[in-house]
Coordinates of C-alpha atoms and ligand atoms in Angstrom, one line a residue:
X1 CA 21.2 -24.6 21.8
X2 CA 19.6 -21.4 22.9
X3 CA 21.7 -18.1 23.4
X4 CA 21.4 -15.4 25.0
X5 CA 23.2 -12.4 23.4
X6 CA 23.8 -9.0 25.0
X7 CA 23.6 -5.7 22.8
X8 CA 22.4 -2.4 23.1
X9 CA 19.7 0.0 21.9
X10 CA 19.0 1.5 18.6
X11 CA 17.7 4.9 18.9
X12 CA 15.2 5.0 15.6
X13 CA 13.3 1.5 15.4
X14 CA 9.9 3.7 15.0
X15 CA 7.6 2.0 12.8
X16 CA 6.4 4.7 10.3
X17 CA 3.3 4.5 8.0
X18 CA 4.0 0.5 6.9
X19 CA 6.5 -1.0 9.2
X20 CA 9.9 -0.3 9.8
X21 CA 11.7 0.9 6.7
X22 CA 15.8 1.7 6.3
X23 CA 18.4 1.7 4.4
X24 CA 20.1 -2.1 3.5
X25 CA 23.3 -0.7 5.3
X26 CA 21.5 0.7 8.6
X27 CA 19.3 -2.8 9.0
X28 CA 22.7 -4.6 8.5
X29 CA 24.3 -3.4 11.6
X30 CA 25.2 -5.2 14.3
X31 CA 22.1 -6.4 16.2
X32 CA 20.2 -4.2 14.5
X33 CA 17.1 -6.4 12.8
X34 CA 17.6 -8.8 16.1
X35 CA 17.2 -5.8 18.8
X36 CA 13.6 -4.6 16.2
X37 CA 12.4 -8.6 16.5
X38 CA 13.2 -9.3 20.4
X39 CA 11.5 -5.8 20.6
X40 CA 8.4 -7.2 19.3
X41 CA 8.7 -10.2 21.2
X42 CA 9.1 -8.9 24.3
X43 CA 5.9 -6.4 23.4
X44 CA 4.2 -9.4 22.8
X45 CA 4.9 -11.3 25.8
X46 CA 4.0 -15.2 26.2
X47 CA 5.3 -17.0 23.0
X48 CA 4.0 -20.1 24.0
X49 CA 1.7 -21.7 21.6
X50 CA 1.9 -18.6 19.3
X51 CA 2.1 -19.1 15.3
X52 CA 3.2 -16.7 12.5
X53 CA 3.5 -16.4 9.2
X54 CA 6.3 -15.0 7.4
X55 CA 7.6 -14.4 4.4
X56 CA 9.4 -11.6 2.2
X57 CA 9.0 -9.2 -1.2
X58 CA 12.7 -11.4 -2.0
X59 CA 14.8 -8.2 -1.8
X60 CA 18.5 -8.2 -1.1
X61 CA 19.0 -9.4 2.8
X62 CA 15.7 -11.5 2.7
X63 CA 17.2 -14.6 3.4
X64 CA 19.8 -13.8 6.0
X65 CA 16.8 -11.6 7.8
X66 CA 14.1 -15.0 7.5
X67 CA 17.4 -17.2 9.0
X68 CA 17.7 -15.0 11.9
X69 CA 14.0 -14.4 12.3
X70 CA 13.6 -18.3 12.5
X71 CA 16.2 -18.8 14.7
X72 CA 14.9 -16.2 17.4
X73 CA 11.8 -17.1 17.0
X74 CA 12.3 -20.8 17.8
X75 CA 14.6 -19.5 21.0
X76 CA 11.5 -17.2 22.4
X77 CA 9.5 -20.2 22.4
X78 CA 7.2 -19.4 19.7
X79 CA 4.9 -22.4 18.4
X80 CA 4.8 -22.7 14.8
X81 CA 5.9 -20.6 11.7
X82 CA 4.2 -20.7 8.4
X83 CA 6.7 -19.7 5.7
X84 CA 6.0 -18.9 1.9
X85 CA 8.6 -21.4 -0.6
X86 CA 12.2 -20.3 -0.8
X87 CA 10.7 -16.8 2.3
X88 CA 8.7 -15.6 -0.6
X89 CA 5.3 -14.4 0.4
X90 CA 3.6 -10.8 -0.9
X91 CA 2.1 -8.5 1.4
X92 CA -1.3 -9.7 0.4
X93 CA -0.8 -13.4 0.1
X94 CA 1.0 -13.0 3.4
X95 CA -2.3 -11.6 5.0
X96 CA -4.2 -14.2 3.8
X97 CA -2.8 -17.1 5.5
X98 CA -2.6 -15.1 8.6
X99 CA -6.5 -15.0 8.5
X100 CA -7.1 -18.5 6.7
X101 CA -4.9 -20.2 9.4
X102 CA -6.2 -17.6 12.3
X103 CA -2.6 -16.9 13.4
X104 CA -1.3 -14.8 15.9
X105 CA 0.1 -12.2 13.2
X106 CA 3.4 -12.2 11.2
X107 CA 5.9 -10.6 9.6
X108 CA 6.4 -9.9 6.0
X109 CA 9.9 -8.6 5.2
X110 CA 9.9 -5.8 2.9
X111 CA 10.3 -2.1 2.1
X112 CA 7.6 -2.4 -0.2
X113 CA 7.9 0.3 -3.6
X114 CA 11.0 1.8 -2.1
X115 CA 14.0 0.4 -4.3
X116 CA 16.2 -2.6 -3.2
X117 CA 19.6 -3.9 -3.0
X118 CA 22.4 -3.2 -0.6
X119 CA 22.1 0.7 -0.9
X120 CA 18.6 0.3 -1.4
X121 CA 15.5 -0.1 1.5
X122 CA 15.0 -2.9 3.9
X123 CA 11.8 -3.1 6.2
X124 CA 9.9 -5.3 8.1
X125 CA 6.0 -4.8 8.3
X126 CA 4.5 -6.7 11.6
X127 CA 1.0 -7.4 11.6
X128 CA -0.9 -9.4 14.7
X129 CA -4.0 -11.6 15.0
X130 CA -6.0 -9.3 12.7
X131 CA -3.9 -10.0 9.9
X132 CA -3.5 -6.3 9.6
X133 CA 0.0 -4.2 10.7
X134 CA -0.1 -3.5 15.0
X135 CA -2.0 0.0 15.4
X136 CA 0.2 3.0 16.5
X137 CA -0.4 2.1 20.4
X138 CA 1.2 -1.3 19.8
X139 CA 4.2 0.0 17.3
X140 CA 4.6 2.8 20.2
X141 CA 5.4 0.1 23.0
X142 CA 7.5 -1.7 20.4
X143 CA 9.8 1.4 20.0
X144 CA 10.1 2.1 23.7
X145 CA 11.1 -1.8 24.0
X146 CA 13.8 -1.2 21.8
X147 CA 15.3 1.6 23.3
X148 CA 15.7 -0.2 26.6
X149 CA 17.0 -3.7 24.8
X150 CA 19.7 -5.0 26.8
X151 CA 19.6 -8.9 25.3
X152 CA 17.8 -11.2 22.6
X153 CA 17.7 -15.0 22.3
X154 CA 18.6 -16.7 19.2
X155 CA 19.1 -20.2 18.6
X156 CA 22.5 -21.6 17.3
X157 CA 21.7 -24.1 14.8
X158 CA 22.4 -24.4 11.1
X159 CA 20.1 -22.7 8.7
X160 CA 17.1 -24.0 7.2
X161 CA 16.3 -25.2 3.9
X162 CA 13.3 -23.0 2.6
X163 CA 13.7 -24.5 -0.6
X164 CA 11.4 -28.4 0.2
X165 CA 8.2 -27.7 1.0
X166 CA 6.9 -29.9 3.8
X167 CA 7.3 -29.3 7.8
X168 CA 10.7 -29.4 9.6
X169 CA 11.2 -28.9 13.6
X170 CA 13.9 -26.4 15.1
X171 CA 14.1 -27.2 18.9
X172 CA 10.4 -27.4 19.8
X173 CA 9.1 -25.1 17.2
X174 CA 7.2 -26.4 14.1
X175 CA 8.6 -24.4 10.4
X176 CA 5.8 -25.1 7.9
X177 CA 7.0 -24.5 4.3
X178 CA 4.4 -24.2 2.4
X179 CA 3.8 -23.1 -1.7
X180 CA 3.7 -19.0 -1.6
X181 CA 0.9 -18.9 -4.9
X182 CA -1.8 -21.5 -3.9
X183 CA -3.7 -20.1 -1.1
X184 CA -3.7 -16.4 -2.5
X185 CA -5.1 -18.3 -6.1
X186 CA -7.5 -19.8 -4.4
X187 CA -8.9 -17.0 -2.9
X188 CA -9.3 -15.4 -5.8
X189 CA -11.3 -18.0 -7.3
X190 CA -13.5 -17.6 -4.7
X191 CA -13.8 -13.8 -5.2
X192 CA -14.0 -13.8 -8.6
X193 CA -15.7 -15.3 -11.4
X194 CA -12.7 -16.8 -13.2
X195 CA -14.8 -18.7 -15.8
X196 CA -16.1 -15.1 -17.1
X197 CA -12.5 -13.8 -17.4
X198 CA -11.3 -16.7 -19.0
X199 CA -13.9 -16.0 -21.7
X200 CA -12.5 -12.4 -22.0
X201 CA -8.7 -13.8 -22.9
X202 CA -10.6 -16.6 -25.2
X203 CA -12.1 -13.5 -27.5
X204 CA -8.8 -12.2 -27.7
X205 CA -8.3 -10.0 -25.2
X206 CA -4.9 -8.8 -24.4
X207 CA -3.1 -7.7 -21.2
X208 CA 0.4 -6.3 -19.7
X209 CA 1.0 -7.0 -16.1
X210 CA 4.2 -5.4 -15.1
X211 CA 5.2 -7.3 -11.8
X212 CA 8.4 -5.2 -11.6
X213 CA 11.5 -7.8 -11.4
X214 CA 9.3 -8.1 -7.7
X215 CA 7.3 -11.0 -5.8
X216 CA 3.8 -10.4 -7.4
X217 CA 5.7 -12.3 -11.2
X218 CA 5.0 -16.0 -9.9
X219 CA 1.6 -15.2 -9.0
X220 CA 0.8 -13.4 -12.3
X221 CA 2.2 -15.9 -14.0
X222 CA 0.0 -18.6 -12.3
X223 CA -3.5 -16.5 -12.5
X224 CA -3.0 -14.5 -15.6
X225 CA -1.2 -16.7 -18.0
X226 CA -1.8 -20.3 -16.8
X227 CA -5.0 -20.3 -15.6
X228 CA -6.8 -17.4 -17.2
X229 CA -5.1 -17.9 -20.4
X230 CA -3.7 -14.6 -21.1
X231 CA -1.5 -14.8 -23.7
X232 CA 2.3 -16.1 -22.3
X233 CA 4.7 -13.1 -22.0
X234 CA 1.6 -10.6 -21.0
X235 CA 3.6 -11.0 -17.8
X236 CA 6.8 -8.7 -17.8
X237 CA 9.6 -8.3 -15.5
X238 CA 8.5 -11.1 -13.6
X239 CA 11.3 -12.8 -11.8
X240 CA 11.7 -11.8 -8.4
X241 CA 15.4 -10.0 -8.5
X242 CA 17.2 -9.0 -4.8
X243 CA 17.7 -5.6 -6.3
X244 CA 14.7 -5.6 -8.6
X245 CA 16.5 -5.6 -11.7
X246 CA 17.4 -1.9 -11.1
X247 CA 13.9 -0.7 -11.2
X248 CA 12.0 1.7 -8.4
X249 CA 9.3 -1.0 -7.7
X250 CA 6.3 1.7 -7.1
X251 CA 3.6 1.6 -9.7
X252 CA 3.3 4.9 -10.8
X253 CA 3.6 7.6 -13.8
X254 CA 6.9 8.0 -12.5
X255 CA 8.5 5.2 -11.7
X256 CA 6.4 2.4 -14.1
X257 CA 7.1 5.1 -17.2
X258 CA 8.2 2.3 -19.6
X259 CA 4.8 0.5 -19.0
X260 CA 2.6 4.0 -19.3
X261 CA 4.8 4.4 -22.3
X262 CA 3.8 1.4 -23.8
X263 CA 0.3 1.9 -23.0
X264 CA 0.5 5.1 -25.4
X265 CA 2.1 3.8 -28.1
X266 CA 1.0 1.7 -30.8
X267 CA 1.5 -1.6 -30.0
X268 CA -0.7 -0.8 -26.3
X269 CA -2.4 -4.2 -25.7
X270 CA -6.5 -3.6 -24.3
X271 CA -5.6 -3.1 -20.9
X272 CA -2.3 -3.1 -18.2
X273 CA -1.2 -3.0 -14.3
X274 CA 1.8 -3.3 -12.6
X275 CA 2.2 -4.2 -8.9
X276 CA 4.8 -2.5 -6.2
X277 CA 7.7 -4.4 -4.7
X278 CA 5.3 -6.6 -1.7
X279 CA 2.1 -6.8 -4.4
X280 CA 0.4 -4.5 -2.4
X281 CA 0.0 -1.3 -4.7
X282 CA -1.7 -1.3 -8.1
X283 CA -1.8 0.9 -11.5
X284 CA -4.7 0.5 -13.9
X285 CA -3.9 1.7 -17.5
X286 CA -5.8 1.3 -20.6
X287 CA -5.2 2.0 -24.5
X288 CA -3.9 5.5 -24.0
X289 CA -5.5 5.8 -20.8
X290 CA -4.4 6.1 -16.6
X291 CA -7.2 5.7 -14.5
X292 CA -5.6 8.0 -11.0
X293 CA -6.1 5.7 -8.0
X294 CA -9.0 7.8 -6.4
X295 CA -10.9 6.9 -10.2
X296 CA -9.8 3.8 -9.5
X297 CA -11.5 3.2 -5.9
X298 CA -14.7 5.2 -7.1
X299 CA -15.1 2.8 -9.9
X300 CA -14.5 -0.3 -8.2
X301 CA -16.9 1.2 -5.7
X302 CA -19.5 1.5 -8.2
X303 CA -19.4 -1.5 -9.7
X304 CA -19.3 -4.0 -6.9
X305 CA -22.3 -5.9 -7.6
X306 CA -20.2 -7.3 -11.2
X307 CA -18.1 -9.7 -8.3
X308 CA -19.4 -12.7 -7.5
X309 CA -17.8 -12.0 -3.6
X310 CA -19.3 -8.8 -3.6
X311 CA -23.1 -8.9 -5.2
X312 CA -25.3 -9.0 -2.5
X313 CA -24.2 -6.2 -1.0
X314 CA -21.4 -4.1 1.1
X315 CA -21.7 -2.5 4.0
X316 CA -19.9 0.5 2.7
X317 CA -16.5 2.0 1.6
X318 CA -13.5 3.8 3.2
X319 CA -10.9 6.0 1.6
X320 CA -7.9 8.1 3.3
X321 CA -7.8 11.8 3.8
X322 CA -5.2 12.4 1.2
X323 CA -7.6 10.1 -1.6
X324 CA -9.9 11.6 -3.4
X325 CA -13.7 12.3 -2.4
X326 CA -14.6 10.2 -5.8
X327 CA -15.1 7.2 -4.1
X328 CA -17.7 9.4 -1.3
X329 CA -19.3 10.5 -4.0
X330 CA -20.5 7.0 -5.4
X331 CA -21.1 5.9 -2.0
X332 CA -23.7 8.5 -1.2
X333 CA -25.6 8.0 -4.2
X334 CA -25.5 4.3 -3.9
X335 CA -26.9 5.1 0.3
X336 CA -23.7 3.6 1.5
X337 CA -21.4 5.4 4.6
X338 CA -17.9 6.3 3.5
X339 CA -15.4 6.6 6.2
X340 CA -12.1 8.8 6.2
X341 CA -9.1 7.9 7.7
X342 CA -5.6 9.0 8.3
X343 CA -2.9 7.7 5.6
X344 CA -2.0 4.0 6.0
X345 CA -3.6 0.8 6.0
X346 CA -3.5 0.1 9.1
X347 CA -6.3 2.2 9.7
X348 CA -9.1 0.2 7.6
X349 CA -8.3 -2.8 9.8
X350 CA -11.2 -1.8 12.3
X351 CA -13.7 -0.9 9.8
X352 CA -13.7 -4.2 8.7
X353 CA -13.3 -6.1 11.5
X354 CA -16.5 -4.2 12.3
X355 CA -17.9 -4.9 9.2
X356 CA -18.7 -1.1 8.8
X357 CA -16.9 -1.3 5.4
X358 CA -16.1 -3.8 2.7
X359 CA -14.0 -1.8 0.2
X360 CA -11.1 0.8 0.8
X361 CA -8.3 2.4 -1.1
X362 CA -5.9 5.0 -0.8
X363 CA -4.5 7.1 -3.6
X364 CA -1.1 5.9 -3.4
X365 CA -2.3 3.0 -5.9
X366 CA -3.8 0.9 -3.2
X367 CA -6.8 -0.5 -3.0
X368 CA -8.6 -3.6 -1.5
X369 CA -11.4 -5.3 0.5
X370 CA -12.0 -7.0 3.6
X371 CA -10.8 -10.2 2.6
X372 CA -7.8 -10.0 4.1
X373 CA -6.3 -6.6 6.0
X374 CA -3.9 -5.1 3.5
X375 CA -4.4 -3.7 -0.1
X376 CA -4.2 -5.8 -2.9
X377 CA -2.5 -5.6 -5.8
X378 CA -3.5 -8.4 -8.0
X379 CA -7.2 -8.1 -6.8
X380 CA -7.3 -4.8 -8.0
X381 CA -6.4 -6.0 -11.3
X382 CA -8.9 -9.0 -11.2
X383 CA -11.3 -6.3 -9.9
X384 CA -10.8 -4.6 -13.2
X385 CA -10.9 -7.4 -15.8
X386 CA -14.0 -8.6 -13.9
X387 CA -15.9 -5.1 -14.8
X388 CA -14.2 -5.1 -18.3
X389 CA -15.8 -9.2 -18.9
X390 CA -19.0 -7.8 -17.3
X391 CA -19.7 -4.8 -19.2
X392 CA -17.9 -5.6 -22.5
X393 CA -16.8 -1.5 -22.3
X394 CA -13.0 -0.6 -22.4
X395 CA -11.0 1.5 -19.2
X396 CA -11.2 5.1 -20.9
X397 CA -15.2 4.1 -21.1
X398 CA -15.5 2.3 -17.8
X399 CA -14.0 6.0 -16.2
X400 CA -15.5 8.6 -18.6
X401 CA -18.6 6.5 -17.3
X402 CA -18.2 7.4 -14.2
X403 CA -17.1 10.7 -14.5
X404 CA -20.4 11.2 -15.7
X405 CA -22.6 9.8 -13.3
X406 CA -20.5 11.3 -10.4
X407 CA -18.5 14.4 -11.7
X408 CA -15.1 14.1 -12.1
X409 CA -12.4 15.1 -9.4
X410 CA -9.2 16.5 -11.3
X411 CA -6.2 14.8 -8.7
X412 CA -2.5 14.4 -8.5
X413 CA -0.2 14.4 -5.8
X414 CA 3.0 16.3 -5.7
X415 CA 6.3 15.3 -3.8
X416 CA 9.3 17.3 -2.7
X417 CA 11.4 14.8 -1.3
X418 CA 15.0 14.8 0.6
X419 CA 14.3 18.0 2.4
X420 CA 16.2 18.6 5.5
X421 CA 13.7 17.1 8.9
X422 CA 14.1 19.9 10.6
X423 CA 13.1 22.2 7.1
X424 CA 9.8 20.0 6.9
X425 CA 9.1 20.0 10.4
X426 CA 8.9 23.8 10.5
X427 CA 7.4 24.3 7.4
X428 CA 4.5 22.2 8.7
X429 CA 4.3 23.4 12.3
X430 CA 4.0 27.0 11.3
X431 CA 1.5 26.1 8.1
X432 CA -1.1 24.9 11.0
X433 CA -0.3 27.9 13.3
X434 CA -1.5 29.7 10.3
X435 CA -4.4 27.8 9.4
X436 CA -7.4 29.4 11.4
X437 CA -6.6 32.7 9.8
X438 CA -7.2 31.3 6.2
X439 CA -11.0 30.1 6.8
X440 CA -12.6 32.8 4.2
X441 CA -9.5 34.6 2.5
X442 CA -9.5 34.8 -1.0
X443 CA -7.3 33.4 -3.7
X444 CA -8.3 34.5 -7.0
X445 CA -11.4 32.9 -7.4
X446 CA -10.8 30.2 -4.8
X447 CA -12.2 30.9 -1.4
X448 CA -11.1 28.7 2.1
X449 CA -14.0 27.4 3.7
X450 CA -12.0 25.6 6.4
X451 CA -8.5 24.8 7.3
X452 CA -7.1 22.3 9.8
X453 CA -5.1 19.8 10.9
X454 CA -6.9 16.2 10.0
X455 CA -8.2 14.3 12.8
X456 CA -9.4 10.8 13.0
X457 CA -11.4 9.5 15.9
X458 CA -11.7 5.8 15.4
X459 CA -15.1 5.1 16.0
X460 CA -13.7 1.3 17.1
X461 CA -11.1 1.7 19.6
X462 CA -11.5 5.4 20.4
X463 CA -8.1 6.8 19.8
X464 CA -7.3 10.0 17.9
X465 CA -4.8 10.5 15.2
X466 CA -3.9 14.0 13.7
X467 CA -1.9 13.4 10.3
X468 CA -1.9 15.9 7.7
X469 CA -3.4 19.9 7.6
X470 CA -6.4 20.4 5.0
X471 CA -7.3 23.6 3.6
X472 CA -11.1 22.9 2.1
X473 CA -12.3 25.4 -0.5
X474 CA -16.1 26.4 -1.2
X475 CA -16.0 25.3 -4.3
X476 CA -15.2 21.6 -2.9
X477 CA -11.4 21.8 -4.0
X478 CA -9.3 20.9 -1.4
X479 CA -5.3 20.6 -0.6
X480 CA -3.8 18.4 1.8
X481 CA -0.1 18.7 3.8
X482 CA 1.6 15.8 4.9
X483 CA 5.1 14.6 5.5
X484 CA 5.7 10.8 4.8
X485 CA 6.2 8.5 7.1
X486 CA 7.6 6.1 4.9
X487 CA 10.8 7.2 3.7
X488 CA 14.6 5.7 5.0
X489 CA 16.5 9.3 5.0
X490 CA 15.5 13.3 5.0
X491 CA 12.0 14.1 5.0
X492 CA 9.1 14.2 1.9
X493 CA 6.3 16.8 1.9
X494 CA 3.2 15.3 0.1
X495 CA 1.1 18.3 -1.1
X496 CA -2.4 16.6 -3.0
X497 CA -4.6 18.9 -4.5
X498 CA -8.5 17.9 -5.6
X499 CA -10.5 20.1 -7.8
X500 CA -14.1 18.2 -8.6
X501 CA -16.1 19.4 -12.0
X502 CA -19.2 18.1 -13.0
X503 CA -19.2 19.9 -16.7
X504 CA -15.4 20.0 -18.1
X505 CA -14.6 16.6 -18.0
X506 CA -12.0 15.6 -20.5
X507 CA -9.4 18.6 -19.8
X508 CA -5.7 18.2 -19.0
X509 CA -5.3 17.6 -15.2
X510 CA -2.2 19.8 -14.4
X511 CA -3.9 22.4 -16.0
X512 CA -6.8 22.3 -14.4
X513 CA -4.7 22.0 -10.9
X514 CA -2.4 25.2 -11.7
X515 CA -4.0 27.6 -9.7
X516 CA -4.5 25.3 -6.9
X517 CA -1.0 24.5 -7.0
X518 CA 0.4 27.6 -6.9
X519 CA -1.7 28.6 -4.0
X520 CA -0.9 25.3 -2.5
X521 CA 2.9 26.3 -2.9
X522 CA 2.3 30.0 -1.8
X523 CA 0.5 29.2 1.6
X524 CA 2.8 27.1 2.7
X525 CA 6.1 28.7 1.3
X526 CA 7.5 25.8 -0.2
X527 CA 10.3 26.8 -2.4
X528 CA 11.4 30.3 0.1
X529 CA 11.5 27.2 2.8
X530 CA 12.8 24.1 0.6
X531 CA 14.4 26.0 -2.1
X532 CA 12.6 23.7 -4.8
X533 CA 10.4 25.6 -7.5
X534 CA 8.6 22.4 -8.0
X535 CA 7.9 19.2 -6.9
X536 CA 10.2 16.1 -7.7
X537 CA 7.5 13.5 -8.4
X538 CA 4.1 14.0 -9.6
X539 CA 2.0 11.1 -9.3
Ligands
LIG1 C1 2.8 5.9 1.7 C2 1.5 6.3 1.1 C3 0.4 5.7 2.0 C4 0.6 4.2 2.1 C5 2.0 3.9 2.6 C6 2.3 2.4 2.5 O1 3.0 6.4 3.0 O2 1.3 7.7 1.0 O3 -0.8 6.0 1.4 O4 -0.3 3.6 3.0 O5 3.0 4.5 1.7 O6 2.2 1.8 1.2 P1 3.7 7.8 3.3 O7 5.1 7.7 2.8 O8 2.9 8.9 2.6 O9 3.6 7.9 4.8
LIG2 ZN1 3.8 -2.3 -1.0

């Protein structure tokens, strides 16, 4: 039986740089994940004949999210659902089937790195028929649906099983459960060459893949270890926990310490990577070695030709504000256009679409290609082994590589997190009332060529996005202002600094980046505004 149920409005279901992200507690009110899902229905319109996929990172309030979820969407009339084993599907795999079975969109619950549990994150990251997350001027109707909500429609029935794979029926709509690993593994046969990487394992290669206690374990498990023949245990932590076993699922210096630890010590096997909570994000670590994300994206960039997928040619590369201009850098030299966005994935979607770009990545450890319209975590990784199998050379000589070919850009991102909104919000709004006085004042022996907010007109749609201010030196260092748009709580100023060298290329990166920091800090009057001397995370 179909009901109709009265409530009333949220005030803050804006979808931010991935989705909607909050606390457990806040998406556990009331009505509170029903008003955000009739809100997209009702955006959407007609749900005759639509199909979606969905699916979840397996974080605490998955399942009882995916019940009600099915249940509206059977009451609003919707087709079909495709839904990953048990509601397990990672951000990637769940883009994939959107494409392969050209779906309306779908919805991948997950807060992705942020931590999980009851007082952890939930969020919900809705992506339509491009297989992508809705642009802003979808998200924006979304949001002004839900602050006018006045009723949803939910089914009353008992909840299904998502544990039998197989089809089952709830009123008229169709709930296809299907295995959350296959599709994504076959894909990646198809990218890669998997015979070549199974010969790297066979001459005794050896890996770490931390998955995190998150939803990328079964699908390492599958491709590294059962099928590529790394050895069994190279994958760690990989049991998808509700709570993630305790650990901050973001792959990063930070957060993945035990795994960079490892990689410095003694018993370091040839190569690691870890994936975030949703599969999404990726760090590449060698013997002693951290590639930074920007490397990362310039490398994979460079050596495209290595992938079966990819050897013939792409039409060119795109990389976020904040990233590095590593990956530009390659791309001019190899004659291909390199585009620059605003943070967030969502943003690539109609490059590819348009075929003006194959590979993208941001520096938040996300990279990926157009095979499907999010970053991807485990592809990265493949990426990697592929070059590694190819070239025979090791990470530290894969990067010094191409630090040499293409200068090296010393990187690293610095966070200042729980700072009051109003604090950030200030802080930002009078940095860019500053900004046109900069242009050609002096700081020691930096010198600001230009300084502005960043502006993106989408050479697709048309619209223009402003996200972030950019202060570009003439020596080609650069720092960039943002606040996240990610977080559940208080604000987060990102402050990423760039300095490019084409001689020094093996010094330490913070020291290279202390002067740029401090005028970074200076300009902006972080710690007189925020208090903080430094920055919480470095990453
Ligand atoms: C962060 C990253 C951004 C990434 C997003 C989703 O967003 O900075 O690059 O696309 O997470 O993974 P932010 O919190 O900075 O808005
Ligand atoms: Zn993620």
């Amino acid at each position: 039986m179909i009901k109709t149920i009265a409530t009333t409005p949220y005030a803050d279901q804006k979808m931010g740089t991935g989705g909607l992200r909050k606390k457990t507690k806040v998406m556990m009110q009331p009505n509170y994940f029903e008003n955000f899902i009739q809100s997209i229905f009702n955006t959407v319109g007609d749900m005759k004949g639509k199909v979606f996929v969905v699916g979840g990172d397996g974080r605490y309030y998955n399942q009882t999210a995916i019940q009600k979820l099915i249940k509206m969407a059977a009451a609003n009339g919707v087709k079909k659902l495709i839904i990953g084993q048990n509601g397990f599907l990672s951000t990637p795999a769940g883009s994939h089937l959107m494409l392969k079975n050209h779906t309306n969109g779908g919805f991948i619950l997950s807060a992705s790195h942020n931590p999980g549990g009851e007082n952890g994150d939930f969020g919900i990251k809705y992506a339509n028929e491009t297989g992508g997350q809705v642009p802003t001027s979808v998200s924006d109707k979304i949001y002004a649906n839900s602050k006018n909500i006045s009723e949803y429609k939910i089914y009353d029935a008992p909840d299904v099983d998502l544990s039998k794979l197989g089809t089952v029926k709830l009123g008229d709509m169709e709930i296809e459960i299907i295995d959350s690993v296959k599709d994504y593994v076959e894909m990646m046969q198809e990218i890669f060459d998997f015979d070549a990487l199974k010969k790297l394992f066979k001459s005794g290669f050896t890996m770490r893949f931390d998955a995190m206690n998150a939803v990328t374990g079964p699908y390492a498990i599958r491709i590294f270890e059962e099928i590529l023949g790394a050895a069994k245990g190279s994958v760690t932590h990989a049991v998808p926990l509700p709570d993630f076993g305790g650990l901050h699922p973001d792959p990063n210096l930070t957060y993945a310490k035990h795994l960079v630890d490892f990689m410095f010590s003694d018993k370091a096997t040839d190569f690691a990577g870890a994936n975030d909570g949703d599969g999404d994000r990726n760090m590449i670590l060698g013997r002693s070695f951290f590639v930074t994300p920007s490397d990362s994206l310039a490398i994979l960039a460079d050596n495209y030709r290595y992938i079966p997928a990819y050897k013939n040619g792409i039409y060119g590369v795109a990389k976020s504000a904040a990233t590095s201009t590593a990956v530009c850098r390659v791309a001019e030299k190899n004659n291909l256009p390199c585009y620059v966005v605003p943070t967030g994935w969502k943003y690539f979607v109609n490059l590819m679409d348009s075929k003006r770009i194959t590979l993208c990545g941001e520096e938040s450890f996300g990279s990926g290609s157009s095979h499907i319209r999010e970053k991807d975590g485990i592809w990265a990784i493949l990426f990697w082994l592929s070059i590694i199998a190819a070239t025979g050379k090791s990470v530290a000589e894969i990067t010094r590589e191409n630090w040499k070919k293409y200068g090296r850009s010393y990187y690293m991102r610095f966070d200042f997190e729980g700072l009051e909104t109003d604090v950030a919000d200030k802080l930002m709004a009078d940095l860019e009332n500053k900004l046109p006085a900069l242009a050609g004042q002096k700081f020691g022996t930096y010198e600001v060529s230009e300084a502005a907010p960043f502006v993106y007109n989408d050479p697709v749609d048309g619209s223009v996005t402003k996200n972030g201010l950019v202060i570009d030196f003439t020596n080609g260092s650069k720092i960039t202002y943002r606040l996240s748009g990610t977080g559940s709580s208080g604000a987060t100023l990102r402050v990423y600094l760039e300095r490019p060298e084409y001689k020094d290329l093996e010094e330490d990166t913070l020291t290279m980046l202390k002067d740029l920091l401090k005028i970074a800090m200076d300009v902006a009057e972080i710690t007189k505004r925020t208090g903080k001397t430094k920055a919480d995370v470095n990453t």
